[in-house]
């Protein structure tokens, strides 16, 4: 039977996100180890997203928006504004620092933000690779059309398509819009699979799920049926036999590497972000 994973609300300083992964019932879905719904949020003039520089190791981040924009900067010198339908993929590897803010033009007027940020864990043998950043605009991502259904492949491989973003383990991540009555097959029977409903309602394994619900499919759940006009994210991948450890923004199969990353951040040994190096998020006390 499909399992509903209830979200938790987290305050990111100025706006609230719904955090689903990691969850006490399920730490990961395939390589996905972190899943945040950012918004929907409405900001007045002068307010907005303002995530100060912070570090990552051992993972890759995926930013994907439905509404609004964000400005990414990182210690590689990348500066990239992301808009709805685009993908920002940042491979942290052995260590990277980034910030997520907005442009002056966006902050200077009332604006909205809605999107999803994910982390995927890197395989143990790839955790110490060199950091990298890539941006893919929406028109370069594969689209899949079936009767009553339109899907965009954000990362990975599914339905005989492959996204241009370089990944490090078998995975898939799709944005799906369906009319009522549409049926979408699970991409891979042998990979962990989840659905996050954005709008409308779906039926999975005889149970109905609605907007805002994150659903982990059982091994026997083969299809997702749209009961109304629906939008949802379809994600998953090959199960990690040995899940990594997670502390704050750090992911690693080695506790010693986590401790080293903590010390590096406290001692100011991570690289800095060109043009955004005057403040940072301190290491949590707990």
Short mmCIF file of N, CA and C in Angstrom, two decimals, residues 99-271:
data_model
loop_
_atom_site.label_atom_id
_atom_site.label_comp_id
_atom_site.label_asym_id
_atom_site.label_seq_id
_atom_site.Cartn_x
_atom_site.Cartn_y
_atom_site.Cartn_z
N UNK A 99 25.08 30.53 -2.14
CA UNK A 99 24.03 31.35 -1.55
C UNK A 99 22.86 31.38 -2.52
N UNK A 100 21.68 31.65 -1.97
CA UNK A 100 20.47 31.76 -2.78
C UNK A 100 19.74 33.03 -2.36
N UNK A 101 19.73 33.98 -3.26
CA UNK A 101 19.14 35.28 -2.96
C UNK A 101 18.24 35.69 -4.12
N UNK A 102 18.07 36.99 -4.32
CA UNK A 102 17.27 37.50 -5.42
C UNK A 102 17.96 38.72 -6.01
N UNK A 103 17.57 39.09 -7.21
CA UNK A 103 18.12 40.30 -7.80
C UNK A 103 17.44 41.52 -7.18
N UNK A 104 18.07 42.67 -7.35
CA UNK A 104 17.50 43.93 -6.86
C UNK A 104 16.15 44.20 -7.51
N UNK A 105 16.02 43.87 -8.79
CA UNK A 105 14.77 44.11 -9.51
C UNK A 105 13.62 43.28 -8.92
N UNK A 106 13.92 42.03 -8.58
CA UNK A 106 12.89 41.18 -7.98
C UNK A 106 12.51 41.70 -6.59
N UNK A 107 13.51 42.01 -5.77
CA UNK A 107 13.26 42.48 -4.41
C UNK A 107 12.54 43.83 -4.38
N UNK A 108 12.64 44.58 -5.46
CA UNK A 108 12.09 45.93 -5.50
C UNK A 108 10.60 46.02 -5.80
N UNK A 109 9.93 44.88 -5.90
CA UNK A 109 8.49 44.90 -6.14
C UNK A 109 7.86 43.68 -5.47
N UNK A 110 6.55 43.70 -5.23
CA UNK A 110 5.91 42.50 -4.68
C UNK A 110 6.14 41.31 -5.63
N UNK A 111 6.41 40.15 -5.06
CA UNK A 111 6.69 38.99 -5.91
C UNK A 111 6.33 37.69 -5.20
N UNK A 112 6.29 36.62 -5.99
CA UNK A 112 5.92 35.30 -5.48
C UNK A 112 7.07 34.32 -5.70
N UNK A 113 7.08 33.28 -4.89
CA UNK A 113 8.04 32.19 -5.08
C UNK A 113 7.35 30.87 -4.76
N UNK A 114 7.57 29.90 -5.62
CA UNK A 114 7.08 28.55 -5.39
C UNK A 114 7.97 27.59 -6.15
N UNK A 115 8.46 26.57 -5.47
CA UNK A 115 9.33 25.60 -6.14
C UNK A 115 9.75 24.50 -5.19
N UNK A 116 10.66 23.69 -5.67
CA UNK A 116 11.14 22.54 -4.89
C UNK A 116 12.67 22.51 -4.93
N UNK A 117 13.23 22.27 -3.78
CA UNK A 117 14.67 22.03 -3.71
C UNK A 117 14.92 20.63 -3.17
N UNK A 118 15.74 19.89 -3.89
CA UNK A 118 16.09 18.52 -3.50
C UNK A 118 17.60 18.41 -3.34
N UNK A 119 17.99 17.44 -2.53
CA UNK A 119 19.37 16.98 -2.51
C UNK A 119 19.37 15.52 -2.91
N UNK A 120 20.37 15.12 -3.69
CA UNK A 120 20.58 13.70 -3.95
C UNK A 120 21.96 13.33 -3.41
N UNK A 121 22.03 12.22 -2.71
CA UNK A 121 23.30 11.74 -2.17
C UNK A 121 24.16 11.19 -3.30
N UNK A 122 25.45 11.46 -3.23
CA UNK A 122 26.38 10.89 -4.20
C UNK A 122 26.78 9.48 -3.74
N UNK A 123 27.02 8.57 -4.69
CA UNK A 123 27.53 7.25 -4.30
C UNK A 123 28.82 7.38 -3.51
N UNK A 124 29.06 6.44 -2.63
CA UNK A 124 30.21 6.53 -1.73
C UNK A 124 31.52 6.77 -2.48
N UNK A 125 31.69 6.13 -3.62
CA UNK A 125 32.94 6.26 -4.37
C UNK A 125 33.06 7.61 -5.10
N UNK A 126 31.96 8.41 -5.12
CA UNK A 126 31.99 9.70 -5.81
C UNK A 126 31.86 10.89 -4.86
N UNK A 127 31.85 10.63 -3.58
CA UNK A 127 31.62 11.70 -2.62
C UNK A 127 32.70 12.78 -2.61
N UNK A 128 33.90 12.42 -3.01
CA UNK A 128 35.02 13.36 -2.94
C UNK A 128 35.40 13.92 -4.31
N UNK A 129 34.48 13.88 -5.27
CA UNK A 129 34.80 14.43 -6.60
C UNK A 129 34.86 15.96 -6.52
N UNK A 130 35.41 16.54 -7.57
CA UNK A 130 35.51 18.00 -7.63
C UNK A 130 34.11 18.61 -7.76
N UNK A 131 33.87 19.74 -7.09
CA UNK A 131 32.56 20.39 -7.20
C UNK A 131 32.32 20.93 -8.61
N UNK A 132 31.03 21.05 -8.95
CA UNK A 132 30.64 21.45 -10.30
C UNK A 132 29.26 22.11 -10.24
N UNK A 133 28.99 22.99 -11.20
CA UNK A 133 27.65 23.60 -11.29
C UNK A 133 27.20 23.59 -12.74
N UNK A 134 25.92 23.26 -12.95
CA UNK A 134 25.37 23.32 -14.30
C UNK A 134 23.95 23.87 -14.25
N UNK A 135 23.61 24.61 -15.29
CA UNK A 135 22.27 25.19 -15.44
C UNK A 135 21.72 24.73 -16.79
N UNK A 136 20.49 24.23 -16.79
CA UNK A 136 19.84 23.82 -18.03
C UNK A 136 18.51 24.55 -18.12
N UNK A 137 18.31 25.31 -19.19
CA UNK A 137 17.06 26.04 -19.36
C UNK A 137 15.95 25.09 -19.78
N UNK A 138 14.72 25.50 -19.53
CA UNK A 138 13.56 24.61 -19.67
C UNK A 138 13.42 24.04 -21.08
N UNK A 139 13.75 24.83 -22.10
CA UNK A 139 13.54 24.36 -23.47
C UNK A 139 14.49 23.24 -23.88
N UNK A 140 15.54 23.01 -23.08
CA UNK A 140 16.50 21.96 -23.39
C UNK A 140 16.20 20.65 -22.67
N UNK A 141 15.18 20.66 -21.82
CA UNK A 141 14.81 19.45 -21.09
C UNK A 141 13.81 18.63 -21.90
N UNK A 142 13.95 17.30 -21.90
CA UNK A 142 13.04 16.47 -22.69
C UNK A 142 11.60 16.56 -22.21
N UNK A 143 10.67 16.61 -23.16
CA UNK A 143 9.25 16.54 -22.85
C UNK A 143 8.69 15.23 -23.39
N UNK A 144 7.75 14.67 -22.66
CA UNK A 144 7.15 13.39 -23.01
C UNK A 144 5.64 13.60 -23.10
N UNK A 145 5.05 13.23 -24.22
CA UNK A 145 3.63 13.45 -24.44
C UNK A 145 2.92 12.12 -24.61
N UNK A 146 1.93 11.88 -23.74
CA UNK A 146 1.03 10.75 -23.88
C UNK A 146 -0.39 11.31 -23.90
N UNK A 147 -1.36 10.46 -24.18
CA UNK A 147 -2.74 10.93 -24.17
C UNK A 147 -3.09 11.51 -22.80
N UNK A 148 -3.57 12.75 -22.78
CA UNK A 148 -3.97 13.47 -21.57
C UNK A 148 -2.81 13.81 -20.65
N UNK A 149 -1.58 13.63 -21.11
CA UNK A 149 -0.43 13.78 -20.22
C UNK A 149 0.72 14.52 -20.90
N UNK A 150 1.35 15.43 -20.14
CA UNK A 150 2.58 16.09 -20.58
C UNK A 150 3.56 16.01 -19.41
N UNK A 151 4.78 15.57 -19.70
CA UNK A 151 5.80 15.42 -18.67
C UNK A 151 7.09 16.09 -19.11
N UNK A 152 7.77 16.71 -18.15
CA UNK A 152 9.12 17.22 -18.39
C UNK A 152 10.09 16.42 -17.53
N UNK A 153 11.13 15.89 -18.16
CA UNK A 153 12.15 15.16 -17.43
C UNK A 153 13.19 16.14 -16.93
N UNK A 154 13.28 16.30 -15.63
CA UNK A 154 14.17 17.29 -15.03
C UNK A 154 15.60 16.77 -14.93
N UNK A 155 15.75 15.58 -14.35
CA UNK A 155 17.06 14.93 -14.30
C UNK A 155 16.85 13.42 -14.42
N UNK A 156 17.90 12.73 -14.83
CA UNK A 156 17.88 11.28 -14.90
C UNK A 156 17.32 10.73 -16.19
N UNK A 157 16.81 9.51 -16.11
CA UNK A 157 16.28 8.82 -17.28
C UNK A 157 14.91 8.22 -16.95
N UNK A 158 13.99 8.34 -17.92
CA UNK A 158 12.65 7.75 -17.76
C UNK A 158 11.94 7.77 -19.10
N UNK A 159 11.13 6.75 -19.35
CA UNK A 159 10.29 6.67 -20.55
C UNK A 159 11.10 6.89 -21.84
N UNK A 160 12.27 6.26 -21.90
CA UNK A 160 13.15 6.29 -23.07
C UNK A 160 13.71 7.68 -23.36
N UNK A 161 13.77 8.54 -22.36
CA UNK A 161 14.38 9.85 -22.50
C UNK A 161 15.48 10.00 -21.45
N UNK A 162 16.43 10.89 -21.73
CA UNK A 162 17.50 11.18 -20.79
C UNK A 162 17.69 12.69 -20.71
N UNK A 163 17.70 13.24 -19.51
CA UNK A 163 17.93 14.67 -19.32
C UNK A 163 19.41 14.98 -19.49
N UNK A 164 19.75 16.21 -19.92
CA UNK A 164 21.16 16.54 -20.17
C UNK A 164 22.00 16.75 -18.92
N UNK A 165 21.40 16.81 -17.75
CA UNK A 165 22.17 17.00 -16.52
C UNK A 165 22.93 15.72 -16.18
N UNK A 166 24.23 15.87 -15.86
CA UNK A 166 25.05 14.71 -15.50
C UNK A 166 24.71 14.25 -14.09
N UNK A 167 24.32 12.98 -13.96
CA UNK A 167 24.01 12.42 -12.65
C UNK A 167 24.99 11.29 -12.34
N UNK A 168 24.91 10.75 -11.10
CA UNK A 168 25.93 9.80 -10.67
C UNK A 168 25.38 8.47 -10.20
N UNK A 169 24.06 8.31 -10.26
CA UNK A 169 23.43 7.03 -9.95
C UNK A 169 22.08 7.00 -10.66
N UNK A 170 21.52 5.79 -10.89
CA UNK A 170 20.23 5.71 -11.59
C UNK A 170 19.14 6.46 -10.83
N UNK A 171 18.45 7.38 -11.52
CA UNK A 171 17.42 8.19 -10.88
C UNK A 171 16.52 8.80 -11.94
N UNK A 172 15.37 9.31 -11.50
CA UNK A 172 14.46 10.04 -12.39
C UNK A 172 13.72 11.09 -11.56
N UNK A 173 13.37 12.18 -12.23
CA UNK A 173 12.67 13.29 -11.58
C UNK A 173 11.88 14.00 -12.66
N UNK A 174 10.55 13.93 -12.58
CA UNK A 174 9.68 14.45 -13.63
C UNK A 174 8.63 15.40 -13.06
N UNK A 175 8.29 16.41 -13.86
CA UNK A 175 7.18 17.31 -13.62
C UNK A 175 6.05 16.85 -14.54
N UNK A 176 4.91 16.45 -13.97
CA UNK A 176 3.85 15.80 -14.73
C UNK A 176 2.55 16.59 -14.62
N UNK A 177 1.92 16.86 -15.76
CA UNK A 177 0.60 17.49 -15.78
C UNK A 177 -0.35 16.57 -16.54
N UNK A 178 -1.49 16.25 -15.92
CA UNK A 178 -2.44 15.30 -16.50
C UNK A 178 -3.86 15.83 -16.45
N UNK A 179 -4.66 15.40 -17.41
CA UNK A 179 -6.09 15.61 -17.34
C UNK A 179 -6.71 14.47 -16.53
N UNK A 180 -7.94 14.70 -16.09
CA UNK A 180 -8.64 13.66 -15.33
C UNK A 180 -8.72 12.37 -16.14
N UNK A 181 -8.46 11.26 -15.49
CA UNK A 181 -8.52 9.96 -16.14
C UNK A 181 -7.21 9.48 -16.71
N UNK A 182 -6.20 10.35 -16.75
CA UNK A 182 -4.90 9.94 -17.27
C UNK A 182 -4.22 8.96 -16.33
N UNK A 183 -3.51 8.01 -16.90
CA UNK A 183 -2.77 7.01 -16.13
C UNK A 183 -1.31 7.06 -16.54
N UNK A 184 -0.43 7.18 -15.56
CA UNK A 184 1.01 7.20 -15.81
C UNK A 184 1.63 5.98 -15.12
N UNK A 185 2.39 5.23 -15.88
CA UNK A 185 3.06 4.05 -15.34
C UNK A 185 4.28 4.44 -14.52
N UNK A 186 4.56 3.66 -13.54
CA UNK A 186 5.81 3.80 -12.78
C UNK A 186 6.97 3.60 -13.76
N UNK A 187 7.98 4.50 -13.78
CA UNK A 187 9.05 4.38 -14.78
C UNK A 187 9.85 3.08 -14.69
N UNK A 188 10.16 2.64 -13.45
CA UNK A 188 10.98 1.44 -13.27
C UNK A 188 10.40 0.63 -12.11
N UNK A 189 10.04 -0.62 -12.38
CA UNK A 189 9.45 -1.46 -11.34
C UNK A 189 10.42 -1.75 -10.21
N UNK A 190 11.74 -1.74 -10.51
CA UNK A 190 12.74 -2.13 -9.52
C UNK A 190 13.39 -0.94 -8.81
N UNK A 191 12.89 0.28 -9.04
CA UNK A 191 13.46 1.45 -8.38
C UNK A 191 12.45 2.06 -7.42
N UNK A 192 12.96 2.62 -6.33
CA UNK A 192 12.08 3.30 -5.38
C UNK A 192 11.42 4.48 -6.07
N UNK A 193 10.14 4.71 -5.75
CA UNK A 193 9.35 5.71 -6.46
C UNK A 193 8.45 6.47 -5.49
N UNK A 194 8.33 7.78 -5.71
CA UNK A 194 7.44 8.61 -4.91
C UNK A 194 6.74 9.62 -5.81
N UNK A 195 5.60 10.10 -5.32
CA UNK A 195 4.82 11.13 -6.01
C UNK A 195 4.57 12.26 -5.03
N UNK A 196 4.81 13.49 -5.47
CA UNK A 196 4.44 14.66 -4.67
C UNK A 196 3.39 15.44 -5.45
N UNK A 197 2.19 15.55 -4.90
CA UNK A 197 1.07 16.17 -5.61
C UNK A 197 1.12 17.68 -5.43
N UNK A 198 1.18 18.40 -6.55
CA UNK A 198 1.19 19.86 -6.54
C UNK A 198 -0.23 20.40 -6.57
N UNK A 199 -1.03 19.93 -7.52
CA UNK A 199 -2.42 20.35 -7.68
C UNK A 199 -3.28 19.14 -8.02
N UNK A 200 -4.55 19.17 -7.61
CA UNK A 200 -5.47 18.11 -7.97
C UNK A 200 -5.37 16.92 -7.04
N UNK A 201 -5.82 15.77 -7.52
CA UNK A 201 -5.78 14.56 -6.71
C UNK A 201 -5.50 13.35 -7.60
N UNK A 202 -4.86 12.34 -7.00
CA UNK A 202 -4.50 11.13 -7.73
C UNK A 202 -4.92 9.91 -6.93
N UNK A 203 -5.01 8.79 -7.63
CA UNK A 203 -5.27 7.51 -6.97
C UNK A 203 -4.05 6.61 -7.17
N UNK A 204 -3.54 6.06 -6.07
CA UNK A 204 -2.41 5.14 -6.11
C UNK A 204 -2.75 3.95 -5.22
N UNK A 205 -2.75 2.76 -5.80
CA UNK A 205 -3.02 1.56 -5.02
C UNK A 205 -4.36 1.57 -4.32
N UNK A 206 -5.36 2.20 -4.95
CA UNK A 206 -6.70 2.22 -4.37
C UNK A 206 -6.96 3.35 -3.39
N UNK A 207 -5.93 4.14 -3.03
CA UNK A 207 -6.08 5.25 -2.10
C UNK A 207 -5.97 6.58 -2.84
N UNK A 208 -6.69 7.59 -2.36
CA UNK A 208 -6.68 8.91 -2.98
C UNK A 208 -5.75 9.85 -2.22
N UNK A 209 -4.97 10.62 -2.97
CA UNK A 209 -4.05 11.59 -2.38
C UNK A 209 -4.24 12.93 -3.06
N UNK A 210 -4.07 14.01 -2.28
CA UNK A 210 -4.38 15.34 -2.79
C UNK A 210 -3.17 16.27 -2.71
N UNK A 211 -3.39 17.52 -3.13
CA UNK A 211 -2.32 18.52 -3.20
C UNK A 211 -1.60 18.65 -1.86
N UNK A 212 -0.26 18.69 -1.93
CA UNK A 212 0.57 18.84 -0.75
C UNK A 212 1.00 17.54 -0.12
N UNK A 213 0.54 16.40 -0.67
CA UNK A 213 0.89 15.11 -0.08
C UNK A 213 2.01 14.43 -0.87
N UNK A 214 2.95 13.87 -0.12
CA UNK A 214 4.09 13.14 -0.67
C UNK A 214 3.84 11.66 -0.40
N UNK A 215 3.84 10.86 -1.46
CA UNK A 215 3.39 9.47 -1.36
C UNK A 215 4.51 8.53 -1.82
N UNK A 216 4.88 7.61 -0.96
CA UNK A 216 5.87 6.59 -1.28
C UNK A 216 5.15 5.36 -1.82
N UNK A 217 5.47 4.98 -3.06
CA UNK A 217 4.80 3.84 -3.67
C UNK A 217 5.32 2.53 -3.11
N UNK A 218 4.41 1.59 -2.95
CA UNK A 218 4.76 0.25 -2.56
C UNK A 218 5.28 -0.50 -3.79
N UNK A 219 5.92 -1.63 -3.57
CA UNK A 219 6.45 -2.42 -4.69
C UNK A 219 5.36 -2.84 -5.67
N UNK A 220 4.11 -2.99 -5.17
CA UNK A 220 3.02 -3.43 -6.04
C UNK A 220 2.28 -2.29 -6.72
N UNK A 221 2.59 -1.04 -6.38
CA UNK A 221 1.92 0.11 -6.99
C UNK A 221 2.56 0.39 -8.34
N UNK A 222 1.82 0.16 -9.41
CA UNK A 222 2.38 0.26 -10.75
C UNK A 222 1.97 1.52 -11.50
N UNK A 223 0.83 2.15 -11.11
CA UNK A 223 0.33 3.28 -11.86
C UNK A 223 -0.09 4.42 -10.94
N UNK A 224 -0.11 5.64 -11.52
CA UNK A 224 -0.66 6.82 -10.87
C UNK A 224 -1.82 7.30 -11.74
N UNK A 225 -3.03 7.32 -11.18
CA UNK A 225 -4.22 7.73 -11.93
C UNK A 225 -4.66 9.11 -11.47
N UNK A 226 -4.84 10.03 -12.40
CA UNK A 226 -5.31 11.38 -12.07
C UNK A 226 -6.82 11.39 -11.97
N UNK A 227 -7.33 11.84 -10.82
CA UNK A 227 -8.77 11.90 -10.61
C UNK A 227 -9.35 13.24 -11.07
N UNK A 228 -8.47 14.25 -11.15
CA UNK A 228 -8.84 15.58 -11.64
C UNK A 228 -7.70 16.03 -12.54
N UNK A 229 -7.81 17.24 -13.09
CA UNK A 229 -6.63 17.83 -13.71
C UNK A 229 -5.58 17.97 -12.62
N UNK A 230 -4.41 17.41 -12.88
CA UNK A 230 -3.43 17.20 -11.81
C UNK A 230 -2.03 17.60 -12.26
N UNK A 231 -1.27 18.12 -11.29
CA UNK A 231 0.17 18.30 -11.50
C UNK A 231 0.89 17.65 -10.33
N UNK A 232 1.91 16.85 -10.65
CA UNK A 232 2.66 16.21 -9.59
C UNK A 232 4.10 15.96 -10.03
N UNK A 233 4.96 15.76 -9.04
CA UNK A 233 6.35 15.39 -9.29
C UNK A 233 6.47 13.88 -9.10
N UNK A 234 7.13 13.24 -10.03
CA UNK A 234 7.36 11.80 -9.99
C UNK A 234 8.87 11.60 -9.87
N UNK A 235 9.31 10.97 -8.79
CA UNK A 235 10.75 10.91 -8.53
C UNK A 235 11.15 9.59 -7.89
N UNK A 236 12.43 9.28 -8.03
CA UNK A 236 12.94 8.07 -7.41
C UNK A 236 14.26 7.65 -8.02
N UNK A 237 14.59 6.39 -7.80
CA UNK A 237 15.84 5.88 -8.32
C UNK A 237 16.25 4.60 -7.61
N UNK A 238 17.44 4.16 -7.94
CA UNK A 238 17.96 2.93 -7.36
C UNK A 238 18.22 3.10 -5.87
N UNK A 239 17.76 2.15 -5.10
CA UNK A 239 17.89 2.21 -3.64
C UNK A 239 19.35 2.16 -3.21
N UNK A 240 19.72 3.00 -2.25
CA UNK A 240 21.05 2.96 -1.66
C UNK A 240 21.09 1.83 -0.64
N UNK A 241 21.91 0.83 -0.87
CA UNK A 241 22.02 -0.29 0.06
C UNK A 241 22.56 0.16 1.41
N UNK A 242 23.44 1.16 1.37
CA UNK A 242 24.00 1.70 2.61
C UNK A 242 23.76 3.21 2.62
N UNK A 243 22.70 3.67 3.28
CA UNK A 243 22.42 5.11 3.30
C UNK A 243 23.55 5.89 3.97
N UNK A 244 23.86 7.07 3.47
CA UNK A 244 24.91 7.88 4.09
C UNK A 244 24.40 8.56 5.35
N UNK A 245 25.32 9.14 6.11
CA UNK A 245 24.98 9.96 7.26
C UNK A 245 24.64 11.37 6.77
N UNK A 246 23.81 12.04 7.53
CA UNK A 246 23.40 13.40 7.19
C UNK A 246 23.53 14.28 8.42
N UNK A 247 24.31 15.35 8.29
CA UNK A 247 24.40 16.36 9.35
C UNK A 247 24.32 17.73 8.71
N UNK A 248 23.30 18.51 9.07
CA UNK A 248 23.11 19.85 8.54
C UNK A 248 23.13 19.81 7.02
N UNK A 249 24.13 20.46 6.38
CA UNK A 249 24.23 20.49 4.92
C UNK A 249 25.23 19.48 4.38
N UNK A 250 25.67 18.56 5.23
CA UNK A 250 26.73 17.63 4.85
C UNK A 250 26.18 16.21 4.75
N UNK A 251 26.59 15.50 3.70
CA UNK A 251 26.21 14.11 3.50
C UNK A 251 27.48 13.30 3.26
N UNK A 252 27.62 12.19 3.95
CA UNK A 252 28.80 11.35 3.75
C UNK A 252 28.56 9.97 4.33
N UNK A 253 29.22 8.98 3.75
CA UNK A 253 29.21 7.63 4.32
C UNK A 253 30.24 7.50 5.44
N UNK A 254 30.99 8.56 5.68
CA UNK A 254 32.03 8.54 6.71
C UNK A 254 31.73 9.60 7.77
N UNK A 255 31.60 9.17 9.03
CA UNK A 255 31.40 10.14 10.11
C UNK A 255 32.62 11.04 10.28
N UNK A 256 33.79 10.50 9.99
CA UNK A 256 35.02 11.30 10.10
C UNK A 256 35.00 12.46 9.10
N UNK A 257 34.47 12.21 7.89
CA UNK A 257 34.37 13.30 6.90
C UNK A 257 33.39 14.37 7.36
N UNK A 258 32.30 13.95 8.00
CA UNK A 258 31.35 14.92 8.53
C UNK A 258 32.02 15.80 9.58
N UNK A 259 32.77 15.19 10.48
CA UNK A 259 33.46 15.95 11.52
C UNK A 259 34.47 16.91 10.91
N UNK A 260 35.17 16.45 9.89
CA UNK A 260 36.15 17.29 9.22
C UNK A 260 35.46 18.49 8.56
N UNK A 261 34.30 18.24 7.93
CA UNK A 261 33.57 19.33 7.28
C UNK A 261 33.11 20.36 8.31
N UNK A 262 32.64 19.91 9.47
CA UNK A 262 32.25 20.83 10.53
C UNK A 262 33.43 21.73 10.93
N UNK A 263 34.57 21.11 11.14
CA UNK A 263 35.75 21.87 11.56
C UNK A 263 36.19 22.85 10.48
N UNK A 264 36.16 22.40 9.24
CA UNK A 264 36.56 23.28 8.13
C UNK A 264 35.67 24.52 8.08
N UNK A 265 34.36 24.32 8.27
CA UNK A 265 33.45 25.46 8.19
C UNK A 265 33.66 26.41 9.38
N UNK A 266 33.82 25.85 10.57
CA UNK A 266 34.05 26.69 11.75
C UNK A 266 35.35 27.47 11.66
N UNK A 267 36.35 26.87 11.02
CA UNK A 267 37.67 27.50 10.93
C UNK A 267 37.83 28.36 9.67
N UNK A 268 36.77 28.48 8.87
CA UNK A 268 36.83 29.31 7.67
C UNK A 268 37.69 28.74 6.56
N UNK A 269 37.76 27.42 6.44
CA UNK A 269 38.64 26.78 5.47
C UNK A 269 37.94 26.37 4.18
N UNK A 270 36.62 26.54 4.11
CA UNK A 270 35.94 26.32 2.84
C UNK A 270 36.23 27.51 1.92
N UNK A 271 36.14 27.30 0.58
CA UNK A 271 36.30 28.43 -0.33
C UNK A 271 35.16 29.43 -0.16
#
